[in-house]
């Protein structure tokens, strides 16, 4: 018969309680010794076995720890402590669903345990099970109605569950109660604004306005209060009062788009409606007179005017920026280049300005000579203008002129590096950016750009050494510090560099580092479920929960996940063709792993007891061996499925899913991926190739049931008819690349090469970019084309990008 804690002798009960306190103090080794001391006398005490397992799990002996916890539960399956302990470990290991099950079992035995209720309530919110979170927090509030965290937690749970009316009732019932501890003025201010937000969300705008007026003396965030007032007045259709409120906000910040948009709406104007454009321009002109220093109001007329009106507005902005020497002028107006007429007009305007300065040293409408720097910024702008349109030689000529006129100005060197990059001279771009950085080595932005340019020429070790400039010299392990910075751009760029170098293991390691950053974002929200409620930062807390729902939509995550999945597919293909990838061993002394010197010196220091003693995660697998030796298709499938759940609107997601499912011979899922891609873009260049490859797979796979092939073929025939990727590929370079990839996958290297060598031809001029030609070069090499074919392709590509050194 199993024993509970209360059935232990008094001495062992005291030891058990001390073990729990040692866990709370994170003294796991001492706690392990105490639990073992109890087990010497009572080796089958289930709760002590569970606690010992908990300590082992936190001491990196997880398998042994889970085994002991499961054994403890078998001995005493009704123990609240054993289930609670198991839940704590599962939560620590990010196994949230399993942790919830454990906590629910613990509550069956101890339904009034406040600690368990608080923890499971947080987990319910973490997993977006808001109805259960409401039930749990209702219990907590009933147990202690005067504890602010409980009723505020209940209010936020109702909020996320969509019951704004109940959230308002909870706050109204408790905000004037005998709170312990009492709320300070900042908390009262936040709580008042949060309640007002709930009233707004509930749709009672007039009541929200009355409440806003009542709470004014309590508010610390005055700007937030004014924004609420303006928005509520607009929603309540009190446009005249709303216009006055937005006018007040514009006096505080005339660069804020929301204020400008709100003011327009007060005047009955929709800035996105073409019919309102003239009236919008008139109102903007009025605002410009009131706020002449506003850069945003100076720019907005360019968005809504056309023809001569556009030129007049653009001339006013351009001359102001050129005189002020604002380097970001082109970046500010680049959005206008989507309209070809506006882009051409801007180029003509700046050319005219440059000509006027060269000829007369002044603009036509001016009587005074302009500063010499005006011509510099004209050339600076025009270089970016021509670079945008792909005229890299003209762009280089202009930026060189700008550099000669002011050799100590850094910005022109940065633009020169960018032009060289776009022209295909990656080495020249890297050297130019290095020169710019040397002019101001303390500028972090310049150093960041230089690191990117180094990685693009595959100088990974040099880039790492430069990146270490960002790390505190006192950091015990600098490489781990780089990982801890969570710079996803660096992780992805480094992964791309290793992938180009053929080191798939290290590429996967860095892609997974980038992926783990977003996993950390997702996991770290757990800490805010109680912290934000305790600090009454409820508006920010709700914003965090809503942002977390979109965290994986970040382009950096999707880039890393797709690249990692593609690496796994490459490894799987190589294994299938008996060309297994072998992890490349790291060379000694090529990386400064510690502050004490190189990798070899670091190991010597560790052996001698000098420097750090902890082995960090980044050290455990420097070559990415664990990724190379994993189940490649299973790992690729995990990434593809997650992308399907978080980035279903991205066509690349379904192309990736197709590749994974096809290799796993899951043909119905392959068809699902094809149909999903067609639903997003029926003209996607990869669709014909995907159909052909699925058809070929059905023809050649004898292990797949013939009866199941019939509906698949029928669906393909119904949706796509007869498809031949060897014809009709001249429509675009994207079609050529997609067809070539499919031919390579089907083993038709010669046909792929015949298509790829055509990509530099003039018929593919539209949409032909440097990156696409580099992709064609990579595929051509993969096709097994001979050196003369590849050389001919390179020569042809050089006619398109004459400054390129990458062909």
PDB file of C-alpha atoms in Angstrom, residues 94-220:
ATOM      1  CA  UNK A  94       7.986  23.319 -22.781  1.00  0.00           C
ATOM      2  CA  UNK A  95       5.615  20.325 -22.898  1.00  0.00           C
ATOM      3  CA  UNK A  96       2.648  22.528 -22.149  1.00  0.00           C
ATOM      4  CA  UNK A  97      -0.152  20.170 -23.193  1.00  0.00           C
ATOM      5  CA  UNK A  98       1.244  17.357 -21.037  1.00  0.00           C
ATOM      6  CA  UNK A  99       1.822  19.805 -18.167  1.00  0.00           C
ATOM      7  CA  UNK A 100      -1.834  20.863 -18.293  1.00  0.00           C
ATOM      8  CA  UNK A 101      -2.937  17.229 -18.050  1.00  0.00           C
ATOM      9  CA  UNK A 102      -0.712  16.734 -15.027  1.00  0.00           C
ATOM     10  CA  UNK A 103      -2.056  19.830 -13.273  1.00  0.00           C
ATOM     11  CA  UNK A 104      -5.629  18.764 -13.968  1.00  0.00           C
ATOM     12  CA  UNK A 105      -4.904  15.386 -12.380  1.00  0.00           C
ATOM     13  CA  UNK A 106      -3.335  17.139  -9.390  1.00  0.00           C
ATOM     14  CA  UNK A 107      -6.457  19.281  -8.966  1.00  0.00           C
ATOM     15  CA  UNK A 108      -8.635  16.181  -8.815  1.00  0.00           C
ATOM     16  CA  UNK A 109      -6.870  15.311  -5.564  1.00  0.00           C
ATOM     17  CA  UNK A 110      -6.456  18.874  -4.297  1.00  0.00           C
ATOM     18  CA  UNK A 111      -8.953  21.177  -5.972  1.00  0.00           C
ATOM     19  CA  UNK A 112      -8.227  24.110  -3.639  1.00  0.00           C
ATOM     20  CA  UNK A 113      -4.466  24.227  -4.189  1.00  0.00           C
ATOM     21  CA  UNK A 114      -3.831  27.852  -5.055  1.00  0.00           C
ATOM     22  CA  UNK A 115      -0.335  27.258  -6.459  1.00  0.00           C
ATOM     23  CA  UNK A 116      -1.568  24.658  -8.923  1.00  0.00           C
ATOM     24  CA  UNK A 117      -4.543  26.787  -9.937  1.00  0.00           C
ATOM     25  CA  UNK A 118      -2.304  29.771 -10.696  1.00  0.00           C
ATOM     26  CA  UNK A 119       0.128  27.696 -12.729  1.00  0.00           C
ATOM     27  CA  UNK A 120      -2.523  25.898 -14.760  1.00  0.00           C
ATOM     28  CA  UNK A 121      -4.344  29.190 -15.387  1.00  0.00           C
ATOM     29  CA  UNK A 122      -1.169  30.571 -16.950  1.00  0.00           C
ATOM     30  CA  UNK A 123      -0.802  27.435 -19.046  1.00  0.00           C
ATOM     31  CA  UNK A 124      -4.383  27.719 -20.282  1.00  0.00           C
ATOM     32  CA  UNK A 125      -3.628  31.230 -21.520  1.00  0.00           C
ATOM     33  CA  UNK A 126      -0.319  30.053 -23.012  1.00  0.00           C
ATOM     34  CA  UNK A 127      -2.208  27.441 -25.045  1.00  0.00           C
ATOM     35  CA  UNK A 128      -5.069  29.896 -25.798  1.00  0.00           C
ATOM     36  CA  UNK A 129      -7.646  27.805 -23.913  1.00  0.00           C
ATOM     37  CA  UNK A 130      -9.420  30.906 -22.663  1.00  0.00           C
ATOM     38  CA  UNK A 131     -12.665  29.313 -21.497  1.00  0.00           C
ATOM     39  CA  UNK A 132     -10.735  27.026 -19.155  1.00  0.00           C
ATOM     40  CA  UNK A 133      -8.615  29.970 -18.014  1.00  0.00           C
ATOM     41  CA  UNK A 134     -11.828  31.776 -17.058  1.00  0.00           C
ATOM     42  CA  UNK A 135     -13.040  28.819 -14.974  1.00  0.00           C
ATOM     43  CA  UNK A 136      -9.699  28.492 -13.227  1.00  0.00           C
ATOM     44  CA  UNK A 137      -9.397  32.172 -12.421  1.00  0.00           C
ATOM     45  CA  UNK A 138     -12.970  32.311 -11.170  1.00  0.00           C
ATOM     46  CA  UNK A 139     -11.953  29.731  -8.559  1.00  0.00           C
ATOM     47  CA  UNK A 140      -8.914  31.798  -7.582  1.00  0.00           C
ATOM     48  CA  UNK A 141     -10.984  34.965  -7.283  1.00  0.00           C
ATOM     49  CA  UNK A 142     -13.561  33.192  -5.113  1.00  0.00           C
ATOM     50  CA  UNK A 143     -10.776  31.956  -2.826  1.00  0.00           C
ATOM     51  CA  UNK A 144      -9.254  35.442  -2.370  1.00  0.00           C
ATOM     52  CA  UNK A 145     -11.393  38.222  -3.860  1.00  0.00           C
ATOM     53  CA  UNK A 146      -9.205  41.022  -2.506  1.00  0.00           C
ATOM     54  CA  UNK A 147      -5.986  39.918  -4.205  1.00  0.00           C
ATOM     55  CA  UNK A 148      -5.632  42.149  -7.328  1.00  0.00           C
ATOM     56  CA  UNK A 149      -3.757  39.599  -9.443  1.00  0.00           C
ATOM     57  CA  UNK A 150      -6.660  37.155  -9.202  1.00  0.00           C
ATOM     58  CA  UNK A 151      -9.478  39.409 -10.322  1.00  0.00           C
ATOM     59  CA  UNK A 152      -7.323  41.228 -12.874  1.00  0.00           C
ATOM     60  CA  UNK A 153      -6.355  37.836 -14.272  1.00  0.00           C
ATOM     61  CA  UNK A 154     -10.022  36.929 -14.476  1.00  0.00           C
ATOM     62  CA  UNK A 155     -10.787  40.178 -16.308  1.00  0.00           C
ATOM     63  CA  UNK A 156      -8.062  39.570 -18.905  1.00  0.00           C
ATOM     64  CA  UNK A 157      -9.266  35.977 -19.359  1.00  0.00           C
ATOM     65  CA  UNK A 158     -12.795  37.246 -20.082  1.00  0.00           C
ATOM     66  CA  UNK A 159     -11.248  39.830 -22.447  1.00  0.00           C
ATOM     67  CA  UNK A 160      -9.353  37.221 -24.474  1.00  0.00           C
ATOM     68  CA  UNK A 161     -12.441  35.006 -24.431  1.00  0.00           C
ATOM     69  CA  UNK A 162     -14.396  37.815 -26.108  1.00  0.00           C
ATOM     70  CA  UNK A 163     -16.660  38.572 -23.133  1.00  0.00           C
ATOM     71  CA  UNK A 164     -15.909  42.258 -22.664  1.00  0.00           C
ATOM     72  CA  UNK A 165     -19.094  42.787 -20.651  1.00  0.00           C
ATOM     73  CA  UNK A 166     -18.025  40.227 -18.044  1.00  0.00           C
ATOM     74  CA  UNK A 167     -14.522  41.707 -17.904  1.00  0.00           C
ATOM     75  CA  UNK A 168     -16.053  45.136 -17.175  1.00  0.00           C
ATOM     76  CA  UNK A 169     -18.228  43.651 -14.412  1.00  0.00           C
ATOM     77  CA  UNK A 170     -15.219  41.987 -12.775  1.00  0.00           C
ATOM     78  CA  UNK A 171     -13.204  45.212 -12.730  1.00  0.00           C
ATOM     79  CA  UNK A 172     -16.184  47.270 -11.527  1.00  0.00           C
ATOM     80  CA  UNK A 173     -16.851  44.819  -8.710  1.00  0.00           C
ATOM     81  CA  UNK A 174     -13.295  44.771  -7.433  1.00  0.00           C
ATOM     82  CA  UNK A 175     -11.540  48.032  -8.358  1.00  0.00           C
ATOM     83  CA  UNK A 176     -12.864  49.804  -5.228  1.00  0.00           C
ATOM     84  CA  UNK A 177     -12.349  46.787  -2.957  1.00  0.00           C
ATOM     85  CA  UNK A 178      -9.907  46.338  -0.117  1.00  0.00           C
ATOM     86  CA  UNK A 179      -6.990  45.351  -2.324  1.00  0.00           C
ATOM     87  CA  UNK A 180      -3.962  43.754  -0.736  1.00  0.00           C
ATOM     88  CA  UNK A 181      -1.488  45.085  -1.612  1.00  0.00           C
ATOM     89  CA  UNK A 182      -3.050  48.428  -2.617  1.00  0.00           C
ATOM     90  CA  UNK A 183      -2.501  49.751  -6.147  1.00  0.00           C
ATOM     91  CA  UNK A 184      -0.188  52.732  -6.692  1.00  0.00           C
ATOM     92  CA  UNK A 185      -1.065  55.696  -8.931  1.00  0.00           C
ATOM     93  CA  UNK A 186       0.522  54.192 -12.052  1.00  0.00           C
ATOM     94  CA  UNK A 187      -1.409  50.961 -11.599  1.00  0.00           C
ATOM     95  CA  UNK A 188      -4.655  52.867 -11.037  1.00  0.00           C
ATOM     96  CA  UNK A 189      -3.994  54.887 -14.194  1.00  0.00           C
ATOM     97  CA  UNK A 190      -3.361  51.751 -16.266  1.00  0.00           C
ATOM     98  CA  UNK A 191      -6.380  49.966 -14.803  1.00  0.00           C
ATOM     99  CA  UNK A 192      -8.642  52.929 -15.558  1.00  0.00           C
ATOM    100  CA  UNK A 193      -7.491  53.109 -19.187  1.00  0.00           C
ATOM    101  CA  UNK A 194      -7.833  49.342 -19.508  1.00  0.00           C
ATOM    102  CA  UNK A 195     -11.427  49.451 -18.261  1.00  0.00           C
ATOM    103  CA  UNK A 196     -12.148  52.267 -20.693  1.00  0.00           C
ATOM    104  CA  UNK A 197     -10.737  50.138 -23.495  1.00  0.00           C
ATOM    105  CA  UNK A 198     -13.058  47.294 -22.517  1.00  0.00           C
ATOM    106  CA  UNK A 199     -16.062  49.622 -22.632  1.00  0.00           C
ATOM    107  CA  UNK A 200     -14.934  50.727 -26.106  1.00  0.00           C
ATOM    108  CA  UNK A 201     -14.538  47.135 -27.273  1.00  0.00           C
ATOM    109  CA  UNK A 202     -18.016  46.414 -25.930  1.00  0.00           C
ATOM    110  CA  UNK A 203     -19.337  49.010 -28.395  1.00  0.00           C
ATOM    111  CA  UNK A 204     -20.693  51.609 -25.926  1.00  0.00           C
ATOM    112  CA  UNK A 205     -18.774  54.652 -27.145  1.00  0.00           C
ATOM    113  CA  UNK A 206     -20.834  57.249 -25.308  1.00  0.00           C
ATOM    114  CA  UNK A 207     -20.378  55.456 -21.987  1.00  0.00           C
ATOM    115  CA  UNK A 208     -16.661  55.135 -22.759  1.00  0.00           C
ATOM    116  CA  UNK A 209     -16.464  58.918 -23.279  1.00  0.00           C
ATOM    117  CA  UNK A 210     -18.251  59.584 -19.990  1.00  0.00           C
ATOM    118  CA  UNK A 211     -15.968  57.139 -18.195  1.00  0.00           C
ATOM    119  CA  UNK A 212     -12.910  58.739 -19.809  1.00  0.00           C
ATOM    120  CA  UNK A 213     -13.962  62.115 -18.444  1.00  0.00           C
ATOM    121  CA  UNK A 214     -14.436  60.629 -14.951  1.00  0.00           C
ATOM    122  CA  UNK A 215     -10.988  59.027 -14.789  1.00  0.00           C
ATOM    123  CA  UNK A 216      -9.035  62.049 -16.075  1.00  0.00           C
ATOM    124  CA  UNK A 217      -7.667  63.009 -12.599  1.00  0.00           C
ATOM    125  CA  UNK A 218      -6.285  59.478 -12.133  1.00  0.00           C
ATOM    126  CA  UNK A 219      -4.443  59.264 -15.464  1.00  0.00           C
ATOM    127  CA  UNK A 220      -0.660  59.436 -15.672  1.00  0.00           C
TER     128      UNK A 220
END
